[in-house]
Short mmCIF file of C-alpha atoms (C1' of nucleotides) in Angstrom, two decimals:
data_model
loop_
_atom_site.label_atom_id
_atom_site.label_comp_id
_atom_site.label_asym_id
_atom_site.label_seq_id
_atom_site.Cartn_x
_atom_site.Cartn_y
_atom_site.Cartn_z
CA UNK A 1 0.00 0.00 0.00
CA UNK A 2 1.46 3.32 -1.03
CA UNK A 3 1.18 6.57 0.88
CA UNK A 4 -1.55 9.05 0.06
CA UNK A 5 -0.61 12.37 -1.45
CA UNK A 6 -3.79 14.04 -0.24
CA UNK A 7 -3.53 16.38 2.72
CA UNK A 8 -5.34 15.37 5.89
CA UNK A 9 -9.12 15.66 5.74
CA UNK A 10 -10.35 19.22 5.83
CA UNK A 11 -6.92 20.77 5.40
CA UNK A 12 -5.21 22.44 2.51
CA UNK A 13 -1.73 22.35 1.07
CA UNK A 14 -0.44 25.75 0.16
CA UNK A 15 1.48 25.43 -3.06
CA UNK A 16 3.56 28.52 -3.82
CA UNK A 17 0.74 30.10 -5.80
CA UNK A 18 -1.71 29.52 -2.94
CA UNK A 19 0.79 30.75 -0.42
CA UNK A 20 1.39 33.86 -2.43
CA UNK A 21 -2.32 34.55 -2.47
CA UNK A 22 -2.46 34.03 1.27
CA UNK A 23 0.48 36.39 1.70
CA UNK A 24 -1.37 38.99 -0.33
CA UNK A 25 -4.55 38.60 1.70
CA UNK A 26 -2.73 38.67 5.01
CA UNK A 27 -0.80 41.70 3.82
CA UNK A 28 -4.02 43.63 3.27
CA UNK A 29 -5.39 42.50 6.63
CA UNK A 30 -2.24 43.51 8.47
CA UNK A 31 -2.10 46.84 6.71
CA UNK A 32 -5.66 47.76 7.67
CA UNK A 33 -5.35 46.54 11.26
CA UNK A 34 -2.13 48.45 11.72
CA UNK A 35 -3.61 51.55 10.16
CA UNK A 36 -6.01 51.60 13.13
CA UNK A 37 -3.11 51.28 15.54
CA UNK A 38 -3.39 47.54 16.22
CA UNK A 39 -0.32 45.50 17.10
CA UNK A 40 0.26 41.90 16.10
CA UNK A 41 0.60 39.19 18.74
CA UNK A 42 0.60 35.40 18.64
CA UNK A 43 0.12 32.46 21.00
CA UNK A 44 0.77 28.72 20.94
CA UNK A 45 -1.50 26.51 18.87
CA UNK A 46 -1.94 24.27 21.93
CA UNK A 47 -3.87 25.31 25.01
CA UNK A 48 -5.01 23.46 28.07
CA UNK A 49 -8.45 22.00 27.52
CA UNK A 50 -9.95 23.78 30.49
CA UNK A 51 -9.81 27.26 29.02
CA UNK A 52 -12.39 26.13 26.46
CA UNK A 53 -14.47 24.20 28.93
CA UNK A 54 -14.77 27.31 31.06
CA UNK A 55 -16.51 29.42 28.47
CA UNK A 56 -18.32 27.39 25.83
CA UNK A 57 -21.08 24.87 25.42
CA UNK A 58 -20.62 21.15 25.93
CA UNK A 59 -21.03 20.20 22.31
CA UNK A 60 -18.17 22.30 21.11
CA UNK A 61 -15.78 20.91 23.68
CA UNK A 62 -16.84 17.30 23.21
CA UNK A 63 -17.37 17.03 19.50
CA UNK A 64 -15.64 19.81 17.66
CA UNK A 65 -12.38 20.18 19.50
CA UNK A 66 -9.13 18.40 18.74
CA UNK A 67 -7.98 17.12 22.11
CA UNK A 68 -5.36 14.71 23.41
CA UNK A 69 -3.50 13.84 26.55
CA UNK A 70 0.17 14.71 26.63
CA UNK A 71 2.85 12.46 28.09
CA UNK A 72 2.53 14.19 31.43
CA UNK A 73 -1.18 13.40 31.60
CA UNK A 74 -2.32 16.95 30.82
CA UNK A 75 -5.48 17.48 28.79
CA UNK A 76 -4.51 19.48 25.75
CA UNK A 77 -6.57 21.09 23.00
CA UNK A 78 -5.61 22.50 19.63
CA UNK A 79 -7.03 25.99 19.59
CA UNK A 80 -10.41 26.25 17.83
CA UNK A 81 -10.51 30.02 18.21
CA UNK A 82 -8.22 32.75 19.41
CA UNK A 83 -10.44 34.60 21.86
CA UNK A 84 -9.65 32.48 24.94
CA UNK A 85 -5.92 32.64 24.21
CA UNK A 86 -5.85 36.39 23.87
CA UNK A 87 -8.02 36.77 26.94
CA UNK A 88 -5.55 34.62 28.82
CA UNK A 89 -2.64 36.73 27.62
CA UNK A 90 -4.33 39.97 28.59
CA UNK A 91 -5.35 38.60 31.99
CA UNK A 92 -1.76 37.52 32.66
CA UNK A 93 -0.56 41.09 32.28
CA UNK A 94 -3.75 42.79 33.35
CA UNK A 95 -2.06 45.42 35.49
CA UNK A 96 0.89 46.35 33.34
CA UNK A 97 -0.71 46.79 29.90
CA UNK A 98 -1.64 50.23 28.60
CA UNK A 99 -5.31 50.63 27.74
CA UNK A 100 -7.00 50.93 25.36
CA UNK A 101 -5.21 47.89 24.11
CA UNK A 102 -5.40 47.26 20.38
CA UNK A 103 -4.22 43.81 19.29
CA UNK A 104 -4.59 41.60 16.24
CA UNK A 105 -3.36 38.21 15.12
CA UNK A 106 -3.57 35.75 12.22
CA UNK A 107 -3.69 32.33 13.88
CA UNK A 108 -4.45 28.99 12.28
CA UNK A 109 -7.36 27.33 14.05
CA UNK A 110 -8.72 23.79 14.13
CA UNK A 111 -12.15 22.30 14.58
CA UNK A 112 -13.16 18.68 14.26
CA UNK A 113 -16.14 18.43 11.97
CA UNK A 114 -17.13 17.38 8.50
CA UNK A 115 -15.80 19.84 5.96
CA UNK A 116 -18.20 21.69 3.70
CA UNK A 117 -18.30 24.78 1.53
CA UNK A 118 -16.40 27.55 3.25
CA UNK A 119 -15.70 25.50 6.37
CA UNK A 120 -12.66 23.31 6.78
CA UNK A 121 -10.93 21.71 9.71
CA UNK A 122 -8.00 24.06 9.59
CA UNK A 123 -8.38 27.68 8.69
CA UNK A 124 -6.69 30.97 9.34
CA UNK A 125 -8.48 33.80 10.98
CA UNK A 126 -7.78 37.45 11.45
CA UNK A 127 -8.58 38.36 15.05
CA UNK A 128 -8.97 41.98 16.00
CA UNK A 129 -9.66 42.94 19.59
CA UNK A 130 -9.95 46.17 21.50
CA UNK A 131 -9.60 45.93 25.27
CA UNK A 132 -10.46 48.45 27.92
CA UNK A 133 -13.05 50.62 26.20
CA UNK A 134 -16.54 50.48 27.69
CA UNK A 135 -18.11 53.08 25.47
CA UNK A 136 -19.66 52.57 22.06
CA UNK A 137 -16.50 53.97 20.52
CA UNK A 138 -15.09 50.46 20.81
CA UNK A 139 -17.98 48.78 18.98
CA UNK A 140 -17.87 51.54 16.41
CA UNK A 141 -14.14 51.16 15.81
CA UNK A 142 -14.27 47.38 15.47
CA UNK A 143 -17.08 47.50 12.92
CA UNK A 144 -15.26 50.27 11.10
CA UNK A 145 -12.23 48.00 10.77
CA UNK A 146 -14.34 45.16 9.43
CA UNK A 147 -15.75 47.54 6.85
CA UNK A 148 -12.35 49.04 6.03
CA UNK A 149 -10.92 45.59 5.34
CA UNK A 150 -13.52 44.75 2.73
CA UNK A 151 -13.07 48.19 1.20
CA UNK A 152 -9.31 47.66 1.13
CA UNK A 153 -9.82 44.54 -0.96
CA UNK A 154 -11.78 46.65 -3.40
CA UNK A 155 -15.28 45.60 -2.39
CA UNK A 156 -18.15 48.03 -2.85
CA UNK A 157 -20.54 48.77 -0.03
CA UNK A 158 -23.31 46.96 -1.85
CA UNK A 159 -21.27 43.75 -2.12
CA UNK A 160 -21.85 43.01 1.55
CA UNK A 161 -24.10 43.81 4.47
CA UNK A 162 -23.06 44.35 8.08
CA UNK A 163 -25.97 43.24 10.24
CA UNK A 164 -25.92 44.60 13.75
CA UNK A 165 -27.87 43.61 16.82
CA UNK A 166 -27.56 43.70 20.58
CA UNK A 167 -27.59 40.74 22.92
CA UNK A 168 -28.98 42.98 25.61
CA UNK A 169 -31.84 43.96 23.35
CA UNK A 170 -32.59 40.33 22.54
CA UNK A 171 -32.68 39.51 26.25
CA UNK A 172 -34.82 42.50 27.01
CA UNK A 173 -37.23 41.74 24.22
CA UNK A 174 -37.66 38.04 24.83
CA UNK A 175 -37.55 37.98 28.62
CA UNK A 176 -38.83 41.31 29.88
CA UNK A 177 -41.16 42.31 27.09
CA UNK A 178 -42.44 38.98 25.80
CA UNK A 179 -42.10 37.34 29.21
CA UNK A 180 -41.09 34.01 27.71
CA UNK A 181 -40.02 30.98 29.71
CA UNK A 182 -36.39 29.89 29.60
CA UNK A 183 -37.35 27.10 27.25
CA UNK A 184 -39.17 29.52 24.94
CA UNK A 185 -36.27 31.96 24.99
CA UNK A 186 -33.91 29.19 23.96
CA UNK A 187 -36.15 27.99 21.14
CA UNK A 188 -36.92 31.47 19.91
CA UNK A 189 -33.27 32.42 19.90
CA UNK A 190 -32.38 29.39 17.79
CA UNK A 191 -35.23 30.19 15.42
CA UNK A 192 -34.26 33.84 15.06
CA UNK A 193 -30.75 32.73 14.24
CA UNK A 194 -32.10 30.75 11.27
CA UNK A 195 -34.16 33.62 9.86
CA UNK A 196 -32.09 34.02 6.71
CA UNK A 197 -31.66 30.30 6.13
CA UNK A 198 -35.23 29.04 6.11
CA UNK A 199 -38.39 29.88 4.21
CA UNK A 200 -40.69 32.49 5.64
CA UNK A 201 -43.58 30.07 5.94
CA UNK A 202 -41.45 27.71 7.97
CA UNK A 203 -40.35 30.53 10.22
CA UNK A 204 -43.92 31.68 10.75
CA UNK A 205 -45.06 28.22 11.61
CA UNK A 206 -42.34 27.59 14.16
CA UNK A 207 -42.69 31.05 15.65
CA UNK A 208 -46.41 30.70 16.19
CA UNK A 209 -45.92 27.27 17.75
CA UNK A 210 -43.26 28.43 20.18
CA UNK A 211 -44.82 31.73 21.16
CA UNK A 212 -48.42 30.60 21.11
CA UNK A 213 -49.55 34.21 21.14
CA UNK A 214 -50.77 35.96 18.03
CA UNK A 215 -49.82 39.49 19.02
CA UNK A 216 -46.26 38.64 20.09
CA UNK A 217 -45.74 36.52 17.04
CA UNK A 218 -46.79 39.25 14.64
CA UNK A 219 -44.69 41.85 16.43
CA UNK A 220 -41.62 39.65 16.23
CA UNK A 221 -42.07 39.09 12.51
CA UNK A 222 -42.56 42.80 11.97
CA UNK A 223 -39.42 43.64 13.94
CA UNK A 224 -37.32 41.19 12.00
CA UNK A 225 -38.61 42.29 8.64
CA UNK A 226 -38.45 46.01 9.25
CA UNK A 227 -34.75 46.24 10.12
CA UNK A 228 -35.82 49.42 11.88
CA UNK A 229 -35.41 50.17 15.56
CA UNK A 230 -38.49 52.35 15.31
CA UNK A 231 -40.72 49.29 15.14
CA UNK A 232 -39.78 48.27 18.67
CA UNK A 233 -42.66 48.45 21.14
CA UNK A 234 -42.87 51.78 22.95
CA UNK A 235 -42.43 50.03 26.31
CA UNK A 236 -38.77 49.26 25.59
CA UNK A 237 -37.87 51.88 23.06
CA UNK A 238 -36.07 54.00 25.61
CA UNK A 239 -33.98 51.22 27.05
CA UNK A 240 -30.22 51.73 27.06
CA UNK A 241 -29.55 48.93 24.57
CA UNK A 242 -31.86 50.59 22.06
CA UNK A 243 -30.25 53.96 22.59
CA UNK A 244 -26.87 52.32 22.09
CA UNK A 245 -27.94 50.74 18.84
CA UNK A 246 -29.35 54.01 17.57
CA UNK A 247 -26.20 55.84 18.49
CA UNK A 248 -24.00 53.18 16.94
CA UNK A 249 -25.88 53.25 13.66
CA UNK A 250 -25.52 57.00 13.59
CA UNK A 251 -21.79 56.82 14.32
CA UNK A 252 -21.28 54.29 11.58
CA UNK A 253 -23.25 56.33 9.07
CA UNK A 254 -21.31 59.49 9.86
CA UNK A 255 -17.99 57.67 9.48
CA UNK A 256 -18.87 56.46 6.01
CA UNK A 257 -19.81 52.85 6.77
CA UNK A 258 -22.63 52.41 4.30
CA UNK A 259 -23.26 48.70 4.63
CA UNK A 260 -24.45 48.61 8.21
CA UNK A 261 -28.06 47.77 9.09
CA UNK A 262 -29.86 46.84 12.26
CA UNK A 263 -31.01 43.24 12.04
CA UNK A 264 -32.72 41.44 14.89
CA UNK A 265 -31.80 38.05 13.43
CA UNK A 266 -28.13 38.37 14.34
CA UNK A 267 -27.50 36.29 17.45
CA UNK A 268 -24.08 34.62 17.15
CA UNK A 269 -23.61 31.30 18.78
CA UNK A 270 -21.20 31.89 21.58
CA UNK A 271 -22.66 32.62 24.98
CA UNK A 272 -19.93 35.01 25.97
CA UNK A 273 -21.25 37.89 23.88
CA UNK A 274 -22.96 40.40 26.14
CA UNK A 275 -23.58 43.54 24.08
CA UNK A 276 -23.42 44.60 20.47
CA UNK A 277 -23.01 41.72 18.03
CA UNK A 278 -22.57 41.88 14.28
CA UNK A 279 -22.20 39.63 11.30
CA UNK A 280 -21.11 40.38 7.78
CA UNK A 281 -22.88 38.74 4.87
CA UNK A 282 -22.18 38.51 1.19
CA UNK A 283 -24.95 40.28 -0.68
CA UNK A 284 -24.85 37.58 -3.35
CA UNK A 285 -27.81 35.35 -2.54
CA UNK A 286 -25.96 32.15 -3.44
CA UNK A 287 -23.57 32.73 -0.54
CA UNK A 288 -26.16 32.88 2.20
CA UNK A 289 -23.96 31.93 5.09
CA UNK A 290 -22.43 34.48 7.44
CA UNK A 291 -18.92 35.45 6.36
CA UNK A 292 -17.59 36.64 9.67
CA UNK A 293 -18.56 38.56 12.74
CA UNK A 294 -17.93 39.55 16.29
CA UNK A 295 -19.14 41.65 19.14
CA UNK A 296 -18.66 42.63 22.73
CA UNK A 297 -17.58 40.09 25.33
CA UNK A 298 -16.74 41.96 28.51
CA UNK A 299 -16.61 38.94 30.77
CA UNK A 300 -13.97 36.73 29.24
CA UNK A 301 -10.76 38.19 30.65
CA UNK A 302 -12.34 38.01 34.10
CA UNK A 303 -12.57 34.22 33.85
CA UNK A 304 -8.85 34.15 34.54
CA UNK A 305 -9.34 35.48 38.02
CA UNK A 306 -8.67 39.14 37.40
CA UNK A 307 -10.88 42.20 37.24
CA UNK A 308 -12.88 41.96 33.97
CA UNK A 309 -12.00 44.20 31.03
CA UNK A 310 -14.41 45.60 28.49
CA UNK A 311 -13.65 43.90 25.17
CA UNK A 312 -14.92 44.11 21.61
CA UNK A 313 -13.54 42.06 18.77
CA UNK A 314 -14.15 40.02 15.68
CA UNK A 315 -12.71 37.12 13.75
CA UNK A 316 -12.53 36.78 9.98
CA UNK A 317 -11.72 33.43 8.42
CA UNK A 318 -9.55 33.14 5.34
CA UNK A 319 -11.73 30.51 3.65
CA UNK A 320 -14.89 32.59 3.67
CA UNK A 321 -12.97 35.73 2.79
CA UNK A 322 -11.39 33.98 -0.18
CA UNK A 323 -14.79 32.78 -1.38
CA UNK A 324 -16.08 36.33 -1.17
CA UNK A 325 -13.12 37.79 -3.05
CA UNK A 326 -13.38 35.16 -5.76
CA UNK A 327 -17.13 35.61 -6.16
CA UNK A 328 -16.73 39.36 -6.62
CA UNK A 329 -13.59 39.05 -8.76
CA UNK A 330 -11.52 41.06 -6.33
CA UNK A 331 -8.34 39.02 -6.51
CA UNK A 332 -5.45 40.68 -8.31
CA UNK A 333 -3.16 38.84 -10.67
CA UNK A 334 -0.01 38.15 -8.72
CA UNK A 335 3.32 37.86 -10.44
CA UNK A 336 5.92 35.42 -9.11
CA UNK A 337 8.40 36.69 -6.56
CA UNK A 338 11.19 35.64 -8.91
CA UNK A 339 12.08 38.49 -11.24
CA UNK A 340 14.26 36.74 -13.76
CA UNK A 341 15.47 33.33 -14.84
CA UNK A 342 19.02 33.09 -16.07
CA UNK A 343 19.47 30.90 -19.11
CA UNK A 344 23.04 29.79 -19.63
CA UNK A 345 24.42 29.41 -23.11
CA UNK A 346 27.34 27.06 -23.33
CA UNK A 347 29.63 26.01 -20.51
CA UNK A 348 29.41 29.21 -18.50
CA UNK A 349 27.84 28.06 -15.23
CA UNK A 350 30.88 28.95 -13.17
CA UNK A 351 31.73 32.19 -14.95
CA UNK A 352 28.14 33.41 -14.67
CA UNK A 353 28.13 33.24 -10.90
CA UNK A 354 29.75 36.64 -10.47
CA UNK A 355 27.07 38.26 -12.58
CA UNK A 356 24.23 36.47 -10.81
CA UNK A 357 25.57 37.35 -7.41
CA UNK A 358 25.89 40.98 -8.39
CA UNK A 359 22.29 41.11 -9.56
CA UNK A 360 21.08 39.58 -6.30
CA UNK A 361 23.10 42.21 -4.50
CA UNK A 362 21.06 44.82 -6.35
CA UNK A 363 17.77 43.38 -5.00
CA UNK A 364 16.88 41.35 -8.07
CA UNK A 365 15.44 37.89 -7.41
CA UNK A 366 17.35 35.61 -9.75
CA UNK A 367 16.85 31.92 -10.44
CA UNK A 368 19.36 30.09 -12.59
CA UNK A 369 18.17 27.35 -14.92
CA UNK A 370 20.68 24.59 -14.28
CA UNK A 371 19.04 22.04 -16.51
CA UNK A 372 21.42 22.44 -19.48
CA UNK A 373 18.50 21.60 -21.72
CA UNK A 374 18.03 23.18 -25.09
CA UNK A 375 17.33 26.90 -25.01
CA UNK A 376 13.77 26.66 -26.22
CA UNK A 377 12.96 24.20 -23.47
CA UNK A 378 14.42 26.52 -20.89
CA UNK A 379 12.45 29.45 -22.24
CA UNK A 380 9.25 27.41 -22.27
CA UNK A 381 9.91 26.46 -18.70
CA UNK A 382 10.38 30.07 -17.70
CA UNK A 383 7.12 31.00 -19.41
CA UNK A 384 5.31 28.19 -17.68
CA UNK A 385 6.51 29.27 -14.29
CA UNK A 386 5.06 32.71 -14.95
CA UNK A 387 8.32 34.56 -14.47
CA UNK A 388 8.34 37.75 -16.45
CA UNK A 389 11.93 37.94 -17.67
CA UNK A 390 14.73 35.69 -18.73
CA UNK A 391 18.34 36.72 -19.02
CA UNK A 392 20.75 35.09 -21.43
CA UNK A 393 24.33 34.63 -20.31
CA UNK A 394 26.89 33.19 -22.70
CA UNK A 395 30.51 33.84 -23.56
CA UNK A 396 29.66 36.86 -25.72
CA UNK A 397 27.74 38.52 -22.89
CA UNK A 398 30.39 37.82 -20.30
CA UNK A 399 32.94 39.32 -22.66
CA UNK A 400 30.97 42.50 -23.40
CA UNK A 401 29.21 42.76 -20.01
CA UNK A 402 25.94 43.49 -21.77
CA UNK A 403 23.22 40.90 -21.40
CA UNK A 404 20.08 40.13 -23.30
CA UNK A 405 17.04 40.62 -21.10
CA UNK A 406 13.93 39.13 -22.63
CA UNK A 407 10.47 40.20 -21.58
CA UNK A 408 8.54 36.96 -21.90
CA UNK A 409 5.15 38.64 -21.86
CA UNK A 410 5.87 41.20 -24.56
CA UNK A 411 8.41 39.15 -26.46
CA UNK A 412 10.85 42.08 -26.48
CA UNK A 413 14.54 41.64 -25.97
CA UNK A 414 17.07 44.29 -25.03
CA UNK A 415 20.83 44.26 -24.51
CA UNK A 416 21.55 45.92 -21.21
CA UNK A 417 24.23 46.37 -18.61
CA UNK A 418 23.73 44.85 -15.17
CA UNK A 419 22.91 48.25 -13.67
CA UNK A 420 20.29 48.87 -16.33
CA UNK A 421 18.77 45.46 -15.70
CA UNK A 422 18.66 45.99 -11.96
CA UNK A 423 17.09 49.42 -12.22
CA UNK A 424 14.43 48.35 -14.70
CA UNK A 425 13.47 45.42 -12.50
CA UNK A 426 13.55 47.52 -9.35
CA UNK A 427 10.67 49.54 -10.80
CA UNK A 428 8.50 46.45 -10.53
CA UNK A 429 9.26 46.11 -6.84
CA UNK A 430 8.28 49.70 -6.18
CA UNK A 431 5.04 49.29 -8.12
CA UNK A 432 4.11 46.17 -6.27
"C1'" G B 1 -22.70 12.61 14.47
"C1'" U B 2 -27.05 12.13 10.32
"C1'" G B 3 -28.48 12.27 5.11
"C1'" C B 4 -27.76 12.81 -0.36
"C1'" C B 5 -24.27 12.78 -4.54
"C1'" U B 6 -19.43 11.45 -6.73
"C1'" G B 7 -14.57 8.33 -7.32
"C1'" U B 8 -11.67 5.64 -14.82
"C1'" A B 9 -4.08 8.70 -17.00
"C1'" G B 10 -1.26 14.74 -13.85
"C1'" C B 11 -6.28 17.56 -15.30
"C1'" U B 12 -11.39 17.36 -17.77
"C1'" C B 13 -14.09 13.37 -19.09
"C1'" A B 14 -15.89 8.89 -22.84
"C1'" G B 15 -16.59 3.75 -21.95
"C1'" U B 16 -23.46 0.82 -24.95
"C1'" U B 17 -28.35 -4.36 -22.03
"C1'" G B 18 -21.65 -7.19 -18.06
"C1'" G B 19 -18.11 -9.54 -23.51
"C1'" U B 20 -11.06 -9.59 -26.65
"C1'" U B 21 -5.19 -6.26 -24.88
"C1'" A B 22 -9.57 0.36 -21.07
"C1'" G B 23 -9.98 5.41 -24.84
"C1'" A B 24 -10.01 10.92 -26.19
"C1'" G B 25 -8.68 16.07 -25.43
"C1'" C B 26 -5.49 19.08 -22.65
"C1'" G B 27 -0.95 18.67 -20.07
"C1'" U B 28 4.08 16.18 -19.64
"C1'" C B 29 8.63 14.39 -22.06
"C1'" A B 30 11.52 13.81 -26.61
"C1'" G B 31 12.49 15.07 -31.73
"C1'" U B 32 11.85 18.46 -36.36
"C1'" U B 33 20.54 19.29 -37.40
"C1'" U B 34 21.90 21.92 -30.42
"C1'" G B 35 22.32 31.19 -29.28
"C1'" U B 36 15.85 32.05 -28.33
"C1'" G B 37 9.21 30.35 -26.08
"C1'" G B 38 3.76 30.60 -26.85
"C1'" U B 39 2.09 28.03 -33.44
"C1'" A B 40 2.64 23.44 -36.51
"C1'" C B 41 4.15 18.35 -37.38
"C1'" U B 42 6.14 13.43 -35.53
"C1'" G B 43 6.76 10.16 -31.57
"C1'" A B 44 6.81 8.46 -26.40
"C1'" A B 45 5.72 7.83 -21.37
"C1'" A B 46 1.65 7.62 -18.31
"C1'" G B 47 -4.18 3.79 -15.36
"C1'" U B 48 -4.23 -2.50 -9.73
"C1'" C B 49 -10.84 1.86 -13.38
"C1'" G B 50 -10.36 4.73 -4.99
"C1'" A B 51 -9.55 -0.02 -1.86
"C1'" G B 52 -11.32 -4.92 -0.20
"C1'" G B 53 -14.76 -8.80 -0.81
"C1'" G B 54 -18.91 -11.17 -3.51
"C1'" U B 55 -22.10 -12.79 -7.92
"C1'" U B 56 -20.64 -14.64 -12.96
"C1'" C B 57 -17.63 -18.56 -17.98
"C1'" A B 58 -16.59 -13.15 -17.97
"C1'" A B 59 -16.95 -7.00 -13.79
"C1'" G B 60 -14.74 -0.21 -15.11
"C1'" U B 61 -20.06 -1.82 -15.61
"C1'" C B 62 -24.17 -5.68 -10.85
"C1'" C B 63 -24.21 -6.43 -5.07
"C1'" C B 64 -21.90 -5.62 -0.07
"C1'" U B 65 -18.21 -3.30 2.95
"C1'" U B 66 -14.72 0.43 3.44
"C1'" C B 67 -11.83 4.84 2.28
"C1'" A B 68 -11.67 9.59 0.06
"C1'" G B 69 -14.02 13.99 -1.93
"C1'" G B 70 -18.37 17.33 -2.60
"C1'" C B 71 -23.04 19.29 -0.67
"C1'" A B 72 -26.71 19.90 3.11
"C1'" C B 73 -28.19 19.14 8.30
"C1'" C B 74 -26.31 19.57 13.44
"C1'" C B 75 -23.14 23.32 15.27
"C1'" C B 76 -20.69 27.74 14.49
"C1'" A B 77 -15.13 29.85 16.95
#
RNA sequence: GUGCCUGUAGCUCAGUUGGUUAGAGCGUCAGUUUGUGGUACUGAAAGUCGAGGGUUCAAGUCCCUUCAGGCACCCCA
């Protein structure tokens, strides 16, 4: 039996082309995060199992977490998300860090489940978190960053929708206003979460069964359809969470975030969210699933035995982002990092080294074709690899110190000195 | 974890109601007199038909099991 060449289930190999694309994407993410003053951090891919048990539901820990016991008998988990790790790091230095604390990271994360469109077992996720700001300025800034990222990739505001809700409002509405039982709250929450995934008739049917009250049922439907805070019942319209949402929407509008809407269907699964929550959706109807999201989770740092810290953040996965960029044709054509392939003519391998080394010294990325195959084969190979230029080096060139630089895209060939070659290729680096 | 669909050359796929030695296009490699590519022509390599078992004189084709992939559910970090 021979070994499989496939990568492990639900994972991807990054061939140079894929890796280059990832580098491009991460580059944009880093640039935007840093433009808001965020600093990059990282943490180990392994964490003790208990930091996930402390904060999440049973199912996630039992079924969707990679866990094992190490040789010292410790229960270990491969991180499924970054939030507990960063909370741990902040808690560890709670007293000495300067707030507001703006941090981001690009961790690879693992979850054990059956892969499907846009969801794999390993993915990479931009995490952006703002610690120590209780006011709405934090929620506003985080959503601004999410918006700025999509804009930085060239997306238009109508390519995506940022749906915003408040956990406090959901609680208020279901418990205080509707006066539902715990069981009803749970069922209704799950149903609301599925609003965009199921047919209206199905939603209506389930809602009327759970609520068993015609007035409440119709009000809920109206609230979800309206996407307007003004449709909230007058009894709760002056509650703080509603004021917050109104103010947030106004802040976003005045800072040029055009894609944001209030949407009562946004819940998010994790229990640790305690304030504003948001999710970003592709406006293309064939990509119905949430792309990414986040919100406020003020209680998480406090789980590590220190005074809690107000926190707002979000996570954006590379798989869903890539799907979005592909669907909207927002991926640029990337040229190989290698600038030029040297094609040797005759027995000049050794003599050419001086020239090649000099070019590299002038910041040109040079690969030498060592195959000694016929010239046309070498040229074909260079074309296939996507490299823009090839440089011919033979006895004549070494004698005259002028070399033929061939532009493989245009088919033009020029005889140039090394300095001329280096400066014409340096232009490419500046442009890119 | 549950359900549906799919596995034939590196890739995309043909392959009749089971019937000789499993095909095509693209790609790869080589050549068309070795200092110049994308075209053309010639030739070559390349498949345990996902794997294992069964039915049959005979299985790529039918049955069972299993593995892998895709999609949906569950869940969503």
